[in-house]
Short mmCIF file of the C-alpha atoms (twelve columns), coordinates in Angstrom:
data_MODEL
# 
_entry.id   MODEL 
# 
loop_
_atom_site.group_PDB 
_atom_site.id 
_atom_site.type_symbol 
_atom_site.label_atom_id 
_atom_site.label_alt_id 
_atom_site.label_comp_id 
_atom_site.label_asym_id 
_atom_site.label_seq_id 
_atom_site.Cartn_x 
_atom_site.Cartn_y 
_atom_site.Cartn_z 
_atom_site.pdbx_PDB_model_num 
ATOM 1  C CA . UNK A 1  134.814 43.380 115.528 1 
ATOM 2  C CA . UNK A 2  132.402 40.295 115.827 1 
ATOM 3  C CA . UNK A 3  128.742 40.800 116.067 1 
ATOM 4  C CA . UNK A 4  126.193 39.608 118.188 1 
ATOM 5  C CA . UNK A 5  125.395 36.970 115.140 1 
ATOM 6  C CA . UNK A 6  128.519 35.358 114.797 1 
ATOM 7  C CA . UNK A 7  128.409 33.791 118.256 1 
ATOM 8  C CA . UNK A 8  125.853 30.586 118.268 1 
ATOM 9  C CA . UNK A 9  125.694 28.647 121.187 1 
ATOM 10 C CA . UNK A 10 127.064 25.116 120.853 1 
ATOM 11 C CA . UNK A 11 124.383 22.318 121.295 1 
ATOM 12 C CA . UNK A 12 125.300 19.628 123.316 1 
ATOM 13 C CA . UNK A 13 123.420 16.798 121.996 1 
ATOM 14 C CA . UNK A 14 122.744 13.308 124.578 1 
ATOM 15 C CA . UNK A 15 123.755 10.275 123.117 1 
ATOM 16 C CA . UNK A 16 120.687 8.589  122.374 1 
ATOM 17 C CA . UNK A 17 120.174 5.228  121.092 1 
ATOM 18 C CA . UNK A 18 118.536 4.017  117.564 1 
ATOM 19 C CA . UNK A 19 115.477 2.602  119.655 1 
ATOM 20 C CA . UNK A 20 115.560 5.720  121.779 1 
ATOM 21 C CA . UNK A 21 115.107 7.927  118.565 1 
ATOM 22 C CA . UNK A 22 112.607 5.682  117.116 1 
ATOM 23 C CA . UNK A 23 110.277 5.797  120.390 1 
ATOM 24 C CA . UNK A 24 111.066 9.294  120.874 1 
ATOM 25 C CA . UNK A 25 109.941 10.536 117.019 1 
ATOM 26 C CA . UNK A 26 106.921 8.031  117.091 1 
ATOM 27 C CA . UNK A 27 106.033 9.578  120.346 1 
ATOM 28 C CA . UNK A 28 106.276 13.129 119.186 1 
ATOM 29 C CA . UNK A 29 104.276 12.404 115.976 1 
ATOM 30 C CA . UNK A 30 101.446 10.193 117.705 1 
ATOM 31 C CA . UNK A 31 98.797  11.877 120.103 1 
ATOM 32 C CA . UNK A 32 99.506  9.715  123.221 1 
ATOM 33 C CA . UNK A 33 101.930 7.160  124.771 1 
ATOM 34 C CA . UNK A 34 99.190  4.656  123.927 1 
ATOM 35 C CA . UNK A 35 99.277  5.668  120.405 1 
ATOM 36 C CA . UNK A 36 102.879 5.404  119.958 1 
ATOM 37 C CA . UNK A 37 103.163 2.355  121.501 1 
ATOM 38 C CA . UNK A 38 100.681 0.599  119.236 1 
ATOM 39 C CA . UNK A 39 102.996 1.970  116.460 1 
ATOM 40 C CA . UNK A 40 105.668 0.431  117.737 1 
ATOM 41 C CA . UNK A 41 104.193 -3.140 119.158 1 
ATOM 42 C CA . UNK A 42 105.423 -2.487 122.737 1 
ATOM 43 C CA . UNK A 43 103.610 -1.316 125.947 1 
ATOM 44 C CA . UNK A 44 103.013 2.535  126.948 1 
ATOM 45 C CA . UNK A 45 105.035 1.789  129.956 1 
ATOM 46 C CA . UNK A 46 107.883 0.916  127.607 1 
ATOM 47 C CA . UNK A 47 107.217 4.025  125.748 1 
ATOM 48 C CA . UNK A 48 107.230 6.074  128.898 1 
ATOM 49 C CA . UNK A 49 110.256 4.258  130.328 1 
ATOM 50 C CA . UNK A 50 112.248 5.638  127.242 1 
ATOM 51 C CA . UNK A 51 110.932 8.906  127.578 1 
ATOM 52 C CA . UNK A 52 112.316 9.193  131.373 1 
ATOM 53 C CA . UNK A 53 116.003 7.879  130.152 1 
ATOM 54 C CA . UNK A 54 115.698 10.454 127.023 1 
ATOM 55 C CA . UNK A 55 114.741 13.405 129.647 1 
ATOM 56 C CA . UNK A 56 117.815 12.439 131.846 1 
ATOM 57 C CA . UNK A 57 120.033 12.134 128.982 1 
ATOM 58 C CA . UNK A 58 118.938 15.863 127.633 1 
ATOM 59 C CA . UNK A 59 119.288 16.912 131.449 1 
ATOM 60 C CA . UNK A 60 122.982 15.227 131.634 1 
ATOM 61 C CA . UNK A 61 124.271 17.351 128.966 1 
ATOM 62 C CA . UNK A 62 122.487 20.820 130.183 1 
ATOM 63 C CA . UNK A 63 119.500 20.889 127.975 1 
ATOM 64 C CA . UNK A 64 116.155 19.821 130.412 1 
ATOM 65 C CA . UNK A 65 113.184 18.811 128.693 1 
ATOM 66 C CA . UNK A 66 110.225 18.372 131.442 1 
ATOM 67 C CA . UNK A 67 107.887 18.695 129.128 1 
ATOM 68 C CA . UNK A 68 106.447 17.368 125.774 1 
ATOM 69 C CA . UNK A 69 106.685 20.654 124.229 1 
ATOM 70 C CA . UNK A 70 110.019 21.296 125.459 1 
ATOM 71 C CA . UNK A 71 111.306 17.801 124.341 1 
ATOM 72 C CA . UNK A 72 109.652 18.704 120.578 1 
ATOM 73 C CA . UNK A 73 112.130 21.662 120.861 1 
ATOM 74 C CA . UNK A 74 114.972 19.832 121.685 1 
ATOM 75 C CA . UNK A 75 114.250 17.109 118.858 1 
ATOM 76 C CA . UNK A 76 113.731 19.968 116.564 1 
ATOM 77 C CA . UNK A 77 117.118 21.156 117.297 1 
ATOM 78 C CA . UNK A 78 118.777 18.378 117.177 1 
ATOM 79 C CA . UNK A 79 117.554 17.000 113.592 1 
ATOM 80 C CA . UNK A 80 115.487 14.192 115.440 1 
ATOM 81 C CA . UNK A 81 112.476 15.336 113.795 1 
ATOM 82 C CA . UNK A 82 111.576 18.444 111.253 1 
ATOM 83 C CA . UNK A 83 108.893 20.751 111.140 1 
ATOM 84 C CA . UNK A 84 107.513 19.543 108.018 1 
ATOM 85 C CA . UNK A 85 107.063 15.991 109.680 1 
ATOM 86 C CA . UNK A 86 104.809 17.587 112.137 1 
# 
């Protein structure tokens, strides 16, 4: 008889582009969008646009991430960042 521990839910990963992953990682590792933008040599508005698109992709696979904390949780689950980097 299978135990409850044998059943792990399947996490559907969104299809993030390499640039989206780069921006997501930088934003999660920085204090603000402005700081992430400076590191990436883009505007804070560009970072915001990418974050909106990333959140939309997570929502479309049934894993909404409406806050930075929830997006961090998704990124940890999906291996985009590791706990050691934080």
